[in-house]
Every structure is written in C-alpha cells, then in structure tokens.
DNA sequence: CGATCTTACGGGATTCGTAAACATA
DNA sequence: TATGTTTACGAATCCCGTAAGATCG
C-alpha cells in the first residue's frame, strides 16, 4: 500500500488544527472518513503519528518530526502543480522565436504587441537573424518558431505554414525616372545600376534564377548583406534594387520610393517554421494563432 | 480532481522509457490502465505532457519542463516516507535520556550496550545529572526518558515506572571495625564520623527524615555533593557513609567495603520518568523495554 | 500488416457518508 | 453528560484488467 497526497493533506490538517472534526472540514471530508484516512496512513508508514483520546490530541515524536516534512512535501507538490497549470493556461511560460530581419523589423513588433496583450506573462525571446539561420535554429531546437521565406531544404524535418505571399518590388530613390511607370519590368531596369544582396542569400538566388531563366541582364554594381543597407544605398542614389515588399515600410521611412515588379513578378512565401514530430508548447501554439490572425489583417 | 502520486510515477515512467508498454511494467499496471492514468493526469493539469502517435512518443515542451520537477518531487516523497518508516522500524532515530549519576555510572552502560546491540542505528544521548535535574529535564521535554529515584513532586505531570528498590548500604573503609557485623544498625554508626551528601539532595533528605523520626543521631563531619567523592573519602578513612546500593560496584572498585543497613533499612524506588499525555517515540519505548529487562536480570 | 496506443466495459477494491457505539473529562 | 473519536455498513466512486478498436509507419 502506498501513501497518497490526500492522506498527507489529511495528516497536516489534523496536526495543524489538533482536531479531527476541524480538520475534516478543511479537507472536505466527514470526520469518520478522515479518521480512516489517518488510520490507513499510519498503517502504511508503520507506526502512530497521532495519539488521540477523545478529549486530547497529541503528535507522537515521530509525528512531530514528520509534520514539517509533510508540510514541505505538500507545498512543493502544490507549487509544482500550480506552475504546470500556469504554463498551460498561458499565465506563465517562455517562448523563443527567430525571424528574418525584414519581418522582425516591421510586422513582428505589432504581432508581439498583440501577443503580449493576450498573454502578458509569457516571456518571449526574439532572434533577429537571416532566413537561413532561422531555419537552422528551428531545426536545432534553439527556437520553437521561425518566421522566414520558404525554402525547400527544410521540407524533410520542418513543417512550414504560409502566412502570406511576398511580392517583390523595385526600390527607387526620390525623383528617379522609373517612378513614372505604374509597375516596372525587368527589361526597364537593365539600364540602371543595381544593388543586390551578397551571395549566399535566398533572395539573391531567387533573383539570379529568374535572370538566368528569362535571359535578363542586370548590372549589379553594389552588394551588401543587409537589406537595410541596400535601401540606404538606393535612397542615396547609388542605384535601384529588387527587395521584398516586406521592406516597403522601411523604404518609405528612409525616404525612398518603390514600384511593383512585373514581367515576371516574383513572389516568395513567408511563413512559420516549426519542427516536425516535436509538439509545440501552448505558448508557441498561441503565437502561431496570433501570427496568422495578424498577417491576415495586414495583407488582405 | 487532484493529482496523485501514482499518476506522477506513471508519467515519470513513461517519460523515462518513452513507451507506454514498458512503463506499464515498471508501475505494475496494464497498458490501458496506464494510458488512462496519464490521460487523467493531463486533464487535471490542464494540458498535454506527452504527444503519442502509435509509432512515436515525445514529450511536449511542458512535459519536458515538468519531467525533472516530477522526478524530484517523487524522490523527495519517497525519501521522506523511507525516513519515517525507518524511524518506526528503529532502523534510525534519536533518543535522549537523563539518568542520575549513580545509575548512569554502572547500570546504564550495560543497558546502552544491550540497546545498541538491538538497534544499532539509534543515536542515544545521555545526560548524567542529579536526580532533581533528571525530573526537570523530563518535565521540560529536553529528554524523553529519565532514570532516577522516585520523588513525589513529579506525580502530577510525570509518569513513573519502578525498575527496582534500592536498599541503602553503609560504605566502610577496609579494616573498619563495623565490618565484623553482617548488617549495620543506625545506632551502631553513631560512634563513627559520618560523611553525607550536601543539602539539598533527595538522599540527604531521606536520611535526615529517618534520623528525625527515629531520634537517631549521627555526627556528620564531612559533606560533598558528589557520591563518588564521598566514597573516596570513606575509602581514605575519613568516616563512614550511607549510600544507595547502586554505588556498591563503585565502592568495591575504589577499594572500599560495605554492609547492609538495617533497623530500619531504608529503600528508595529507582525507575523511569516519562511525561504524561506525551506519547513516547518508538525508540524510547524500546529503551523502556530494554531497561526493564536489564534491571530485572541485574537485581533479582 | 504489425506494433502501439486508446476506447469500451464489466468486476473488484477503495473510499465515502450516515448512523450508532465508544471513550474521556 | 457532553464532546469528540472510532466502528459498522450500505452506496457511490474510482480503478484495474480484458477485449476490441483506431492509427501510423
């Protein structure tokens, strides 16, 4: 026979109140039920913890020694249960997210705002890293959720859920002559110096693949590994560039202009990476929901 | 609904083996029973701890976080139960005893020897103090057991159990002329210088009461508060003394002689003091038994 | 198809509450 | 006698094991 939590709670209640009758109320039991519960406990542990005559109730030395131990056991027990319950009810917990810079820069803060409003006690850690690293971090388990462009090399062990399609745009400095067009074709760009992301980069790859397939030509005169730097270069008049539409807020903020890219337009799926076969925490699940809701509203 | 110890043990077993089937054996349950146990646990805590598809089993992040906590809870629990069980089965524990010097000096070591042989893991602390202090220490709860002469002022809140009657004897130096007698009367002593315990002392009181009642006279020329000192003084020829028979081994050891005291013989009950209304520990109860057995053999 | 977990269900043990008996001041 | 605990017993609940069902690789 094994000692149960109930029995220990019963014992502590009796030891605390020095009365079976009072203790019975504390543990929501009838007095006889409590009596038997204590009796069973004493049988299990092999000796008396309480000495009761109808008129007085005392703890045996063993009971006296065990009383504080039992209290600590129960306190630890309840603490652990409460902690776990909080974790599930999102009243506590932590969550790690990785997002590529273009997303981390503008959409993510708003998403985090909504999330914090819903679950103010969840501790969220954000890693602002390039898309490739996002995938690596999800794969290795360093983050639960990754937000980045879709990439095929994640297909085997990662799960991807699309949030939206990002249509690439052409970033231009103020007063640029291409601004006259509603949308800009690849051919129209070939006469202007271009600025591109350094290799290796998924965006650069996508652009080069299109160039090759369609036999287009672009004169790439500057390179950088940071999109924000490229945008700054564009704004300074060093050239034009093809960037994800996610960067539009940043372009406008830095004083640049943009036009849609067409013939062909290129798009890239932006979405959520998670590990296959590894379940999400409740906190992460909630974040996925918030992400889906937020982006649905942002890009109709 | 409340989390039970069994449920936690079930969870830990599954988390450890990563298999319901194996875990079921560990906790002596059928697989379905284990399954339901885990299900109930998850319902209680408010979320999933394990994610199981028929072919793979993984811990959720919450389960992962809870796993070590659960292990520690169970370890603490089992430790506490084992400790308590050891206390009752006398495989561990501590016991404090107070004994008056005359008893502590010769009988007690043998008693402790028997006790240790029976219960080698019980830690026994002995306080070697005068009889009055023995009673005080029992009353205040500083010791569980006291061994001393009986005294009336303990009657109200202490329990006394007689071990044996101590018949007082006359201590004499070697070659003393009273040694010719088989037993010595009070009248025969009046011509010799006497050594007595200092007041206040229960032995001194007993002797003086007898002197008064019977109108005997003794010339008390030396006093000491230690029986052993008195015996030494007797051995050195400074006088004779009336001492408890408990001191006989000590007299002989120090090279003295003794004869029974009569007309009237005086006796004093030696026994065990314990607190009323405060139950004894198992260890103390065992000591009482050993004491009763030992003294029964020593003084038939 | 095979290994593994879950659901269904009947039997058995445990536990509960009411009522009566019991013990102490 | 009055208060408070234990025993007695019927009833409800919980828990277990067997058997059948579901699911994934």
XYZ file of C-alpha atoms (C1' of nucleotides) in Angstrom:
650
model
C 0.000 0.000 0.000
C 1.181 3.480 -0.848
C 0.884 6.849 0.808
C -1.345 9.253 -1.084
C -1.384 13.017 -1.309
C -4.809 13.080 0.263
C -3.600 11.193 3.285
C -0.756 13.617 3.812
C -3.079 16.575 3.460
C -5.349 14.962 5.988
C -2.490 14.450 8.416
C -1.244 18.009 8.061
C -4.759 19.321 8.583
C -5.157 17.340 11.788
C -1.703 18.304 13.027
C -2.485 21.929 12.302
C -5.901 22.082 13.935
C -5.287 19.462 16.626
C -8.767 18.211 15.951
C -10.254 15.618 13.665
C -13.517 17.493 13.450
C -11.988 20.771 12.310
C -9.520 19.059 10.027
C -12.342 17.158 8.372
C -13.847 20.432 7.189
C -10.508 21.648 5.864
C -10.128 18.609 3.659
C -13.825 18.360 2.758
C -14.352 15.008 4.381
C -16.629 13.619 7.022
C -14.995 13.006 10.341
C -15.125 9.205 10.048
C -13.648 9.311 6.580
C -10.795 11.419 7.862
C -10.296 9.070 10.775
C -9.935 6.109 8.464
C -7.674 8.031 6.140
C -5.292 8.779 9.007
C -5.503 5.235 10.209
C -4.534 3.949 6.787
C -1.659 6.398 6.618
C -0.351 5.221 9.962
C -0.622 1.619 8.882
C 1.298 2.372 5.733
C 4.175 4.192 7.391
C 4.350 1.598 10.116
C 3.520 3.488 13.286
C 1.382 6.060 15.010
C 1.695 9.721 14.112
C -1.078 10.933 16.357
C -2.218 9.869 19.797
C -5.859 10.604 20.299
C -8.043 10.120 23.244
C -11.499 11.593 22.796
C -10.509 14.542 24.892
C -6.984 15.315 23.775
C -4.931 15.009 20.653
C -1.146 14.946 20.527
C 1.502 14.194 17.951
C 3.883 11.351 18.631
C 7.572 12.290 18.451
C 7.581 10.693 15.017
C 4.540 12.710 14.029
C 6.196 15.816 15.351
C 9.270 15.100 13.279
C 7.249 14.287 10.199
C 4.879 17.222 10.373
C 7.182 19.890 8.935
C 8.456 17.403 6.381
C 4.934 16.668 5.254
C 4.145 20.351 5.009
C 7.152 20.949 2.815
C 6.324 17.980 0.609
C 2.812 19.259 0.075
C 3.948 22.821 -0.536
C 6.445 21.632 -3.150
C 3.787 19.456 -4.679
C 1.220 22.198 -4.957
C 3.780 24.676 -6.228
C 4.799 22.337 -8.999
C 1.197 21.692 -9.961
C 0.359 25.366 -9.971
C 3.419 26.128 -12.064
C 2.448 23.495 -14.580
C -1.119 24.707 -14.679
C 0.084 28.257 -15.272
C 2.207 27.025 -18.127
C -0.819 25.537 -19.809
C -3.143 28.401 -19.097
C -0.578 30.814 -20.541
C -0.308 32.673 -17.281
C 3.358 31.951 -17.347
C 5.934 30.497 -19.648
C 8.577 31.340 -22.139
C 8.806 31.264 -25.868
C 11.670 31.708 -28.290
C 11.131 32.928 -31.818
C 13.508 33.528 -34.689
C 12.536 35.856 -37.516
C 14.336 37.152 -40.557
C 15.212 40.844 -40.324
C 12.680 42.038 -42.901
C 9.877 40.521 -40.893
C 11.373 41.191 -37.483
C 11.703 44.848 -38.367
C 8.118 45.808 -39.046
C 5.468 43.115 -38.752
C 6.839 41.329 -35.753
C 6.677 44.187 -33.253
C 2.973 44.557 -33.891
C 2.473 40.800 -33.570
C 4.385 40.795 -30.308
C 2.190 43.634 -29.128
C -0.979 41.651 -29.744
C 0.571 38.616 -28.117
C 1.649 40.481 -25.027
C -1.805 41.936 -24.708
C -3.341 38.482 -24.727
C -0.703 36.735 -22.609
C 1.168 39.338 -20.636
C 3.068 36.830 -18.505
C 4.751 34.918 -21.310
C 8.399 35.726 -21.719
C 9.225 35.992 -25.426
C 12.758 35.940 -26.777
C 13.245 37.069 -30.375
C 16.261 36.226 -32.523
C 16.646 38.587 -35.451
C 18.722 36.544 -37.893
C 18.929 35.871 -41.613
C 16.436 33.435 -43.130
C 18.909 30.568 -43.378
C 19.790 30.869 -39.728
C 16.110 30.978 -38.832
C 15.704 27.532 -40.337
C 18.811 26.237 -38.586
C 17.641 27.492 -35.231
C 14.270 25.841 -35.607
C 15.867 22.615 -36.723
C 18.261 22.521 -33.792
C 15.504 23.329 -31.351
C 17.042 26.577 -30.177
C 13.774 28.306 -31.052
C 10.303 26.861 -31.221
C 9.080 29.079 -34.008
C 10.843 30.534 -37.023
C 9.490 33.112 -39.424
C 11.169 33.324 -42.800
C 10.835 32.767 -46.522
C 10.029 29.239 -47.502
C 12.977 27.123 -48.539
C 12.953 23.564 -49.884
C 15.843 22.292 -47.816
C 13.564 22.411 -44.781
C 10.976 20.083 -46.185
C 12.161 16.867 -44.578
C 12.184 17.651 -40.879
C 10.460 21.015 -40.625
C 6.875 21.999 -41.001
C 6.044 25.196 -42.896
C 2.830 27.131 -42.767
C 2.393 30.025 -45.171
C 1.411 33.364 -43.709
C 1.329 35.317 -46.941
C 2.974 35.705 -50.360
C 5.531 38.449 -50.551
C 5.612 40.165 -53.993
C 8.989 41.706 -54.729
C 9.169 45.400 -55.563
C 11.722 47.739 -57.042
C 13.207 50.225 -54.633
C 13.991 53.633 -56.136
C 15.355 56.949 -54.945
C 13.133 60.004 -54.998
C 12.846 61.599 -58.430
C 14.041 58.504 -60.295
C 12.740 58.369 -63.833
C 11.322 54.866 -63.451
C 8.829 56.291 -60.992
C 6.782 57.377 -63.969
C 5.723 53.782 -64.520
C 2.967 52.142 -62.549
C 4.936 48.920 -62.441
C 8.440 48.185 -63.554
C 9.592 45.344 -65.801
C 12.938 43.607 -65.632
C 13.866 44.983 -69.027
C 13.269 48.530 -67.916
C 15.773 48.068 -65.122
C 18.726 46.944 -67.197
C 19.867 50.488 -67.943
C 20.287 51.415 -64.278
C 22.943 50.336 -61.834
C 21.625 47.702 -59.490
C 22.327 46.951 -55.839
C 21.872 43.384 -54.648
C 22.272 41.176 -51.587
C 25.577 39.367 -51.378
C 25.693 35.662 -52.060
C 24.754 33.351 -50.494
C 21.271 34.548 -49.839
C 17.908 33.164 -50.724
C 16.722 36.449 -52.196
C 19.820 36.798 -54.340
C 19.426 33.226 -55.521
C 15.810 33.803 -56.459
C 16.710 36.875 -58.470
C 19.607 35.183 -60.257
C 17.473 32.176 -61.136
C 14.925 34.452 -62.742
C 17.625 36.330 -64.637
C 19.007 33.099 -65.993
C 15.650 31.598 -66.935
C 14.462 34.698 -68.709
C 17.884 35.724 -70.080
C 17.582 39.125 -68.485
C 20.596 41.210 -67.673
C 21.205 43.490 -64.742
C 24.366 45.397 -63.951
C 24.974 44.754 -60.314
C 27.347 47.449 -59.147
C 26.988 47.255 -55.389
C 26.382 44.456 -52.934
C 25.589 44.252 -49.245
C 24.494 41.530 -46.906
C 21.954 43.736 -45.161
C 18.710 44.750 -46.826
C 18.560 47.952 -44.834
C 21.951 48.965 -46.143
C 20.817 48.323 -49.679
C 17.805 50.521 -49.159
C 20.016 53.281 -47.824
C 22.222 52.991 -50.886
C 19.175 53.227 -53.108
C 17.965 56.301 -51.300
C 21.390 57.901 -51.785
C 21.031 57.463 -55.485
C 23.651 54.721 -55.922
C 21.221 52.581 -57.903
C 17.998 50.599 -57.838
C 17.218 47.272 -56.183
C 14.717 44.439 -56.003
C 13.547 43.841 -52.484
C 10.713 42.009 -50.722
C 7.546 44.045 -50.236
C 8.089 43.493 -46.553
C 10.657 46.265 -46.835
C 8.210 48.861 -48.143
C 7.704 50.470 -44.754
C 11.437 50.702 -44.380
C 11.878 52.241 -47.838
C 9.302 54.893 -47.121
C 10.745 55.561 -43.726
C 14.193 56.129 -45.188
C 12.808 58.476 -47.818
C 12.825 56.165 -50.812
C 10.181 55.222 -53.353
C 9.045 51.922 -54.862
C 7.065 50.378 -57.656
C 5.760 46.836 -58.196
C 7.934 44.494 -60.200
C 6.407 42.630 -63.141
C 7.123 40.592 -66.235
C 7.518 38.413 -64.380
C 6.501 39.346 -60.902
C 8.350 37.232 -58.398
C 6.940 36.158 -55.089
C 8.153 34.292 -52.111
C 6.167 32.561 -49.417
C 6.632 33.939 -45.931
C 5.531 31.664 -43.141
C 6.160 29.807 -39.941
C 8.699 27.048 -39.491
C 8.268 24.517 -36.711
C 9.818 21.140 -36.060
C 8.022 18.059 -37.273
C 7.311 15.398 -34.645
C 8.052 17.879 -31.864
C 4.866 19.282 -30.404
C 4.563 22.995 -29.819
C 4.224 24.435 -26.370
C 0.907 26.015 -25.571
C 2.644 29.376 -25.651
C 4.028 28.689 -29.125
C 0.678 27.453 -30.360
C -0.873 30.683 -29.212
C 1.854 32.638 -31.011
C 1.108 30.795 -34.253
C -2.530 31.752 -33.919
C -1.679 35.373 -33.284
C 0.686 35.388 -36.258
C -1.964 34.001 -38.572
C -4.538 36.490 -37.378
C -2.179 39.461 -37.568
C -0.868 38.834 -41.066
C -4.344 38.124 -42.335
C -5.269 41.631 -41.295
C -2.071 43.259 -42.535
C -2.082 41.835 -46.069
C -5.599 41.252 -47.386
C -9.798 16.334 -9.280
C -6.371 16.045 -7.728
C -3.030 14.797 -8.957
C -1.960 11.587 -7.265
C 1.420 10.111 -6.551
C 0.606 7.170 -8.761
C -0.115 9.421 -11.708
C 3.192 11.185 -11.307
C 5.033 7.882 -11.056
C 3.251 6.767 -14.197
C 4.264 9.917 -16.026
C 7.884 9.652 -14.973
C 7.968 6.013 -16.027
C 6.640 6.864 -19.481
C 8.972 9.819 -19.845
C 11.882 7.618 -18.839
C 11.130 4.677 -21.104
C 9.472 6.603 -23.918
C 6.983 3.793 -24.142
C 3.639 3.118 -22.552
C 4.148 -0.606 -22.769
C 7.480 -0.617 -20.945
C 6.354 1.955 -18.430
C 3.282 -0.121 -17.640
C 5.534 -2.911 -16.409
C 7.563 -0.517 -14.283
C 4.492 0.678 -12.430
C 2.792 -2.723 -12.355
C -0.159 -1.699 -14.464
C -1.738 -2.872 -17.666
C -1.066 -0.694 -20.652
C -4.646 0.608 -20.878
C -4.703 1.435 -17.182
C -1.506 3.419 -17.577
C -2.943 5.170 -20.600
C -5.960 6.291 -18.646
C -3.851 7.315 -15.693
C -1.787 9.608 -17.902
C -4.893 10.920 -19.566
C -6.383 11.815 -16.210
C -3.173 13.492 -15.150
C -3.145 15.602 -18.290
C -6.752 16.565 -17.767
C -6.007 17.606 -14.231
C -3.023 19.771 -15.022
C -4.800 21.287 -17.980
C -2.740 20.263 -20.950
C -0.783 17.562 -22.737
C 2.515 16.343 -21.318
C 3.107 13.654 -23.900
C 2.383 13.505 -27.599
C 1.853 9.980 -28.767
C 1.271 8.674 -32.184
C 1.186 4.911 -32.398
C 4.709 4.884 -33.692
C 6.448 7.621 -31.758
C 6.292 9.185 -28.357
C 7.546 12.641 -27.446
C 7.288 14.996 -24.507
C 5.648 18.346 -25.067
C 7.759 21.341 -24.024
C 5.637 21.487 -20.886
C 6.214 17.804 -20.265
C 9.915 18.316 -20.825
C 9.927 21.097 -18.282
C 7.856 19.137 -15.815
C 9.744 15.874 -16.081
C 12.713 16.772 -13.855
C 10.388 18.524 -11.436
C 8.251 15.420 -11.160
C 11.293 13.265 -10.590
C 12.461 15.484 -7.764
C 9.007 15.554 -6.198
C 8.843 11.786 -6.219
C 12.363 11.389 -4.906
C 11.626 13.758 -2.029
C 8.398 11.941 -1.370
C 9.956 8.514 -1.247
C 12.849 9.747 0.854
C 10.503 11.187 3.422
C 8.453 8.005 3.555
C 11.522 5.844 3.911
C 12.846 8.063 6.648
C 9.594 7.848 8.537
C 9.448 4.116 8.086
C 12.980 3.784 9.390
C 12.027 5.820 12.416
C 9.262 3.400 13.249
C 11.222 0.281 12.487
C 14.046 1.522 14.719
C 16.480 1.484 11.861
C 17.114 5.101 12.528
C 16.236 7.723 15.056
C 17.468 9.507 18.100
C 16.741 9.271 21.760
C 17.685 11.427 24.707
C 17.926 10.012 28.203
C 18.748 11.596 31.535
C 19.992 9.456 34.395
C 21.220 10.233 37.865
C 24.962 9.649 38.278
C 24.656 6.556 40.487
C 22.676 4.832 37.774
C 24.468 6.366 34.851
C 27.755 5.165 36.225
C 27.249 1.434 36.353
C 23.931 0.069 35.188
C 23.346 2.387 32.300
C 26.381 1.485 30.218
C 25.289 -2.126 30.200
C 21.748 -1.121 29.288
C 23.035 1.040 26.474
C 25.111 -1.890 25.310
C 22.051 -4.116 25.025
C 20.120 -1.334 23.336
C 22.795 -0.671 20.775
C 23.003 -4.352 20.022
C 19.281 -4.448 19.281
C 19.011 -1.087 17.494
C 22.461 -0.110 16.281
C 21.259 2.853 14.254
C 19.538 4.762 17.041
C 21.502 7.730 18.242
C 21.304 7.911 22.040
C 22.242 10.995 24.025
C 22.745 10.552 27.763
C 22.605 13.359 30.311
C 24.354 12.436 33.523
C 22.755 14.803 36.046
C 21.477 14.760 39.620
C 18.081 13.213 40.287
C 16.274 16.540 40.625
C 17.574 17.704 37.280
C 16.540 14.415 35.722
C 12.949 15.152 36.660
C 13.180 18.716 35.367
C 14.584 17.607 32.052
C 11.803 15.095 31.537
C 9.195 17.636 32.517
C 10.523 20.246 30.100
C 10.748 17.716 27.310
C 14.511 18.034 26.906
C 14.755 14.281 27.363
C 12.181 11.636 26.659
C 13.244 9.305 29.434
C 14.610 9.986 32.884
C 16.036 7.461 35.318
C 16.181 8.491 38.935
C 14.843 7.905 42.412
C 11.139 8.376 42.750
C 10.040 11.751 44.047
C 6.505 12.900 44.892
C 6.728 16.304 43.258
C 6.651 14.543 39.896
C 3.322 12.889 40.446
C 1.113 15.393 38.684
C 2.537 15.601 35.202
C 5.060 12.786 35.053
C 4.644 9.092 34.861
C 6.922 6.875 36.966
C 7.580 3.217 36.480
C 9.607 1.416 39.131
C 12.600 -0.565 37.946
C 13.735 -1.814 41.340
C 14.003 -0.879 45.013
C 17.391 0.383 46.027
C 18.326 -0.667 49.590
C 20.812 1.737 51.158
C 24.083 0.374 52.478
C 26.847 1.590 54.736
C 30.107 2.308 52.998
C 33.188 1.494 55.056
C 36.935 1.620 54.598
C 38.922 -1.608 54.620
C 39.605 -2.919 58.109
C 36.848 -0.901 59.763
C 35.578 -2.484 62.952
C 31.940 -2.379 61.805
C 32.827 -4.879 59.117
C 32.515 -7.570 61.751
C 28.741 -7.221 61.586
C 26.629 -8.848 58.922
C 24.421 -5.761 58.797
C 24.762 -2.423 60.469
C 22.146 -0.604 62.511
C 21.800 3.139 62.753
C 22.741 3.014 66.435
C 25.978 1.244 65.718
C 27.006 4.083 63.435
C 26.610 6.913 65.870
C 30.115 6.482 67.291
C 31.799 7.000 63.945
C 32.248 10.180 61.950
C 29.813 10.298 59.036
C 30.093 11.727 55.537
C 26.897 12.836 53.818
C 25.659 14.454 50.654
C 25.215 18.211 50.838
C 21.727 19.658 51.077
C 19.602 19.909 49.060
C 19.610 16.338 47.874
C 16.948 13.695 47.894
C 19.250 11.162 49.526
C 20.265 13.583 52.274
C 16.619 14.412 52.853
C 15.679 10.781 53.150
C 18.410 10.153 55.696
C 17.538 13.203 57.771
C 13.876 12.291 57.811
C 14.720 8.873 59.161
C 17.040 10.360 61.782
C 14.293 12.679 62.917
C 11.563 10.076 63.006
C 13.616 7.564 64.909
C 15.513 10.118 67.042
C 18.811 8.723 65.863
C 21.940 10.782 65.984
C 24.806 10.841 63.509
C 27.829 13.082 63.648
C 28.158 14.381 60.124
C 31.673 15.656 59.791
C 32.118 15.930 56.043
C 29.829 16.770 53.191
C 30.107 16.622 49.444
C 27.693 16.961 46.593
C 29.126 14.046 44.682
C 28.594 10.466 45.779
C 31.834 9.380 44.204
C 33.723 11.913 46.309
C 32.044 10.656 49.437
C 33.063 7.131 48.627
C 36.627 8.253 48.107
C 36.557 9.972 51.490
C 35.260 6.791 53.085
C 37.974 4.736 51.473
C 40.568 7.183 52.806
C 39.283 6.541 56.336
C 37.659 9.909 56.904
C 34.452 8.255 58.074
C 31.510 6.084 57.088
C 28.531 6.882 54.913
C 25.083 5.734 53.897
C 24.824 5.356 50.147
C 22.469 3.735 47.646
C 23.288 0.129 46.829
C 23.688 1.320 43.248
C 27.098 2.545 44.396
C 28.325 -0.860 45.510
C 30.283 -1.505 42.323
C 31.910 1.864 42.735
C 32.789 1.212 46.390
C 34.440 -2.052 45.518
C 36.221 -0.559 42.601
C 37.691 2.183 44.770
C 38.814 -0.334 47.372
C 36.118 0.152 49.988
C 33.807 -2.216 51.805
C 30.113 -2.173 52.610
C 27.438 -3.776 54.768
C 23.653 -3.657 54.565
C 21.896 -1.040 56.641
C 19.086 -2.116 58.964
C 16.913 -1.082 61.873
C 15.392 0.376 59.875
C 16.588 -0.454 56.359
C 15.774 2.368 54.028
C 14.942 1.942 50.420
C 14.213 4.157 47.545
C 12.449 3.341 44.310
C 14.558 3.695 41.181
C 12.624 3.913 37.981
C 11.739 5.607 34.738
C 10.183 9.030 34.420
C 8.254 9.945 31.314
C 5.823 12.724 30.521
C 2.156 12.117 30.933
C -0.015 12.806 27.915
C 3.027 12.877 25.654
C 3.473 9.615 23.821
C 6.880 8.010 23.678
C 8.749 7.593 20.450
C 9.199 4.072 19.249
C 12.873 4.376 20.120
C 12.054 5.462 23.667
C 9.508 2.711 24.073
C 12.142 0.205 23.074
C 14.549 1.720 25.607
C 11.979 1.320 28.368
C 11.647 -2.340 27.477
C 15.383 -2.838 27.490
C 15.646 -1.065 30.849
C 13.002 -3.267 32.411
C 14.610 -6.413 31.085
C 18.128 -5.406 32.092
C 17.358 -4.410 35.658
C 15.227 -7.493 36.123
C 18.308 -9.535 35.397
C 20.677 -7.394 37.425
C 18.702 -7.296 40.661
C 16.649 -10.429 41.245
C 0.227 -5.707 -41.819
C 2.251 -5.102 -37.380
C 3.302 -2.597 -33.461
C 1.351 0.590 -30.213
C -1.796 3.442 -28.034
C -6.893 4.400 -26.971
C -11.755 3.324 -26.049
C -15.340 0.167 -24.062
C -16.995 -2.356 -20.445
C -17.551 -5.499 -16.521
C -15.766 -6.746 -11.943
C -13.443 -5.589 -7.721
C -11.394 -2.741 -4.496
C -11.323 1.600 -2.261
C -13.487 5.364 -0.162
C -17.236 7.982 1.288
C -21.162 9.416 4.352
C -24.805 8.301 7.796
C -25.768 6.226 11.999
C -24.543 4.028 16.066
C -21.188 2.770 19.542
C -17.448 4.135 22.368
C -14.332 6.792 25.474
C -12.853 10.561 28.363
C -13.199 14.852 31.227
C -23.366 14.144 30.452
C -21.263 16.298 26.657
C -17.849 16.354 23.372
C -15.161 14.147 20.075
C -13.368 9.776 18.047
C -13.878 5.239 16.216
C -16.578 1.238 14.259
C -20.350 -0.571 11.125
C -22.382 -0.773 6.940
C -24.621 0.372 2.609
C -23.729 3.140 -1.524
C -21.191 5.575 -4.754
C -16.969 6.120 -6.902
C -12.720 5.059 -8.706
C -9.506 1.977 -10.681
C -7.994 -2.021 -12.852
C -7.728 -5.717 -16.449
C -9.536 -7.957 -20.691
C -11.067 -7.342 -25.191
C -11.954 -4.722 -29.142
C -10.980 -0.519 -31.919
C -8.051 3.018 -34.073
C -3.827 4.771 -36.111
C 0.650 5.333 -38.031
C 4.763 3.587 -40.293
